[in-house]
Amino acid sequence: MECVRGFVCLVLLTVTSSLTVVESWQSEWSPSSTVRLDVNTHSVQRFPGKETERDDFRLLLTEDDSMLVAGRNTIYNISMVTLEENAKIEWAPEQSHIDVCQMRQKTPDECQNYIRVLAKKSRDTLFVCGTNAFKPTCRTYNQGEDGSYQKTHHKDKSGTALCPFDPSHNTTAVYADGKLYSATVADFNSRDPLILESTQMVRTEQFDSKWLNEPNFVSSFEKDDKVYFFFRETAVENINCGKAVFSRVGRVCKQDQGGNILLYNIFTSFFKARLNCSIPGDFPFYFDEIQSTSEVGKGNYRPTYDSGDRSDMVYGVFNTPQNSIHGSAICAFRYSDIIRTFEGRFKGQKSFWHNWLTVPWDDTPQPHPQECSNSSRKLPDNTLNFIKNHPLMNSAVPASGGAPLLVHTSFNAQFTKIAVDWMVHAADEKYYDVMFVGTDDGRVIKAVNKGGSAKIETVVIEDIRVFSPHDPVTDVKVFRDKAKNIEKLIVVSKDNVVSIPLHRCHEKKTCRSCVELRDPYCAWQGSSCGNAERGVQDVDNGWSMTLDPSCQDVTIYDDNKKEQEVTTPAPTPAKCACPTVKGTVGSPSIVEEDIDALLVMERENSVHKKNGGSLSGGPRAGQSSEETQDATTAASASVETLAIAIVVSIVLSMLIGFFIGYKVAGCRGNRDSDASYLERTCSLQRSRNRLSSGEHPYYNPDHTIMPKQMNYVVNVKGKLNTASVETKPVTKSNKVYL
Ligand SMILES: *[C@@H]1O[C@H](CO)[C@@H](O)[C@H](O)[C@H]1NC(C)=O
Ligand SMILES: *[C@@H]1O[C@H](CO)[C@@H](O)[C@H](O)[C@H]1NC(C)=O
Ligand SMILES: *[C@@H]1O[C@H](CO)[C@@H](O)[C@H](O)[C@H]1NC(C)=O
Ligand SMILES: *[C@@H]1O[C@H](CO)[C@@H](O)[C@H](O)[C@H]1NC(C)=O
């Protein structure tokens, strides 16, 4: 096992070291401040929910100063100001449905009602769909004058194709212009993914892997005449190079009614494009699996002096595949870039046997099929045919700034969700998009990109532990009520709904520590650090001697000490410490120490052997040339001594042989028993020692991680083989993955 790990590590390194870009995302980020929230001092508010059973909270909607949060068999209307319950809806499945559900081998936990779709149809009308013990159902509720919800007398409606059967399926829905668009699965076994407009029952083509291929939908929004969906799916255009998941943005036109005969009741405006969240370089490193997005807002991925210098953007969380090195990245996408990508050329495959290539303009129908038509039923057949076979755009949507804004690699944590506080005006006169990023180990990371013009230089301001490490953050939301002067961050996990302040400026007691925080919310105002748009602050440079003379206070040193005690060191960012081909990556001190230790042991060993030799009073086999010379000069050695020498050498070689066998078999021998052997041959063993030194951030004593690393190597191999495999025809059977 250890050998395998060492080997995998070596292979990994050989692979990654060929990517020059790797270094840039291994660069350390250490937050200006690490915060452990204290309920008493940090004005944390918490929504209790049901104290007696699991809640399975999920944030569904925020509006003005309240939010609707789904719980198991419940929908809560919660005030974002106080985090108290305004009202709630209780909707548990009927016992008969639960019985049927359990008969179909589902667990009691699954056989509950989980609300996955919610549309606020008017000020007081809610349309909700829940999994309802694997029998998706929708109903409408009215909110009365007193705030309480009443089920309308309409009969419950089937929620099939609007809401998944399985609560773990990733579904999204958006209500736009009086129509509900849902992106989910339409069957019990989650085999029939679709995007559906439920008023006219127009959907995506069924069972066509070109359209949707094992998608996980993450979010959706409406804008202008279209509805957009973010999802990840198995990339059909990449199938020749092995199974890979890509992130996508897909869209449909709001007026789409489907075709007339061809594409009858099927969208004639469904197109999708890849989202490119990658570290640029000769071999870009892709973060291919979108997890979530922020809402669409007006912002700018870089600081700006002009509050008007902003555009419609969306920020997304992207991860590497689960079976590789855990990496997460934040990328921002401009709405205008998304539109431009859809106005470009298409990707197509002449037939099943051909590769995916760019479709030339000459073969693209005019007008451009992406344009929304008021009468989709009248579209000519050749256009419809083209649309049916070309849902994929040729180009990927580029990330704003050309690179991720924030990258994190770690075995322990990945990003889950992002909220953006758009264009926060800092005291240094600049506007910043402040990112709040939730992690799957219960933290929220606050960061801004301070890099001007071309560079992206994100500073992590705070690393806030909100929940326990086993409680992933599932949602974050910035809440601001200008009238009441309230601003805070709502943080949601399956078990908790809390609100925390957006900043902790007042905890910094000196000008220097206030400025060192680089928090756009904070500024030093003569005697205190506060949330202000005026005062001393320099997000770009942090504190320096050249700063405002009023910021050069003498007391800083004492205060700093105090703060250092409070702040715990940041989690060390991942840095692979396996030996490279050159053998000098990571913390070289460990390698040297190990080698030193081995050398010392070897010396001791040979001293010991020498003593042994002199005791027996004769020469031994396997000695240095000098000693063999000694042996030859001792020509008078008796037959007896010779016999002893032979026996000793046989025993020695048996021992060594045994050891080699033992090491190779188990490779878990204890390294001080035969150091010279180790020194010579078991470089694998050394890498184990390096790994198990415990300082390696990639090292995880949890052995279950191993098979996953193996997969990574296999995947990479698949990718590297691209060239040789590319020309191979794709057969229908290739569609059945594994
Ligand atoms: C929550 O309830 C209040 C009345 O108590 C209502 O004004 C508000 O609109 C509701 N929130 C949502 C998001 O529907
Ligand atoms: C839904 O998404 C989450 C987070 O990305 C993932 O862990 C989970 O496996 C997905 N669910 C399904 C059914 O694929
Ligand atoms: C993604 O973006 C990077 C950097 O901007 C670029 O090098 C790469 O070619 C792009 N990949 C795709 C598939 O467009
Ligand atoms: C399509 O219909 C919308 C309203 O339904 C109208 O505003 C728009 O001008 C029409 N576009 C065309 C090209 O006819």
XYZ file of C-alpha atoms and ligand atoms in Angstrom, residues 166 168-170 216 232 290-291, ligand 2:
22
model
C -34.632 11.545 -5.455
C -30.144 14.079 -3.752
C -30.585 14.900 -7.420
C -29.311 18.341 -8.337
C -26.029 17.966 -12.565
C -21.974 20.099 -15.388
C -19.153 23.661 -11.643
C -20.679 23.433 -8.176
C -25.243 16.887 -6.452
O -24.170 17.764 -6.271
C -23.364 17.480 -5.142
C -22.357 18.587 -4.987
O -21.710 18.865 -6.169
C -22.731 16.110 -5.305
O -21.948 15.799 -4.175
C -23.810 15.069 -5.491
O -23.245 13.818 -5.747
C -24.743 15.466 -6.631
N -25.865 14.543 -6.684
C -25.997 13.603 -7.608
C -27.190 12.719 -7.502
O -25.180 13.445 -8.502
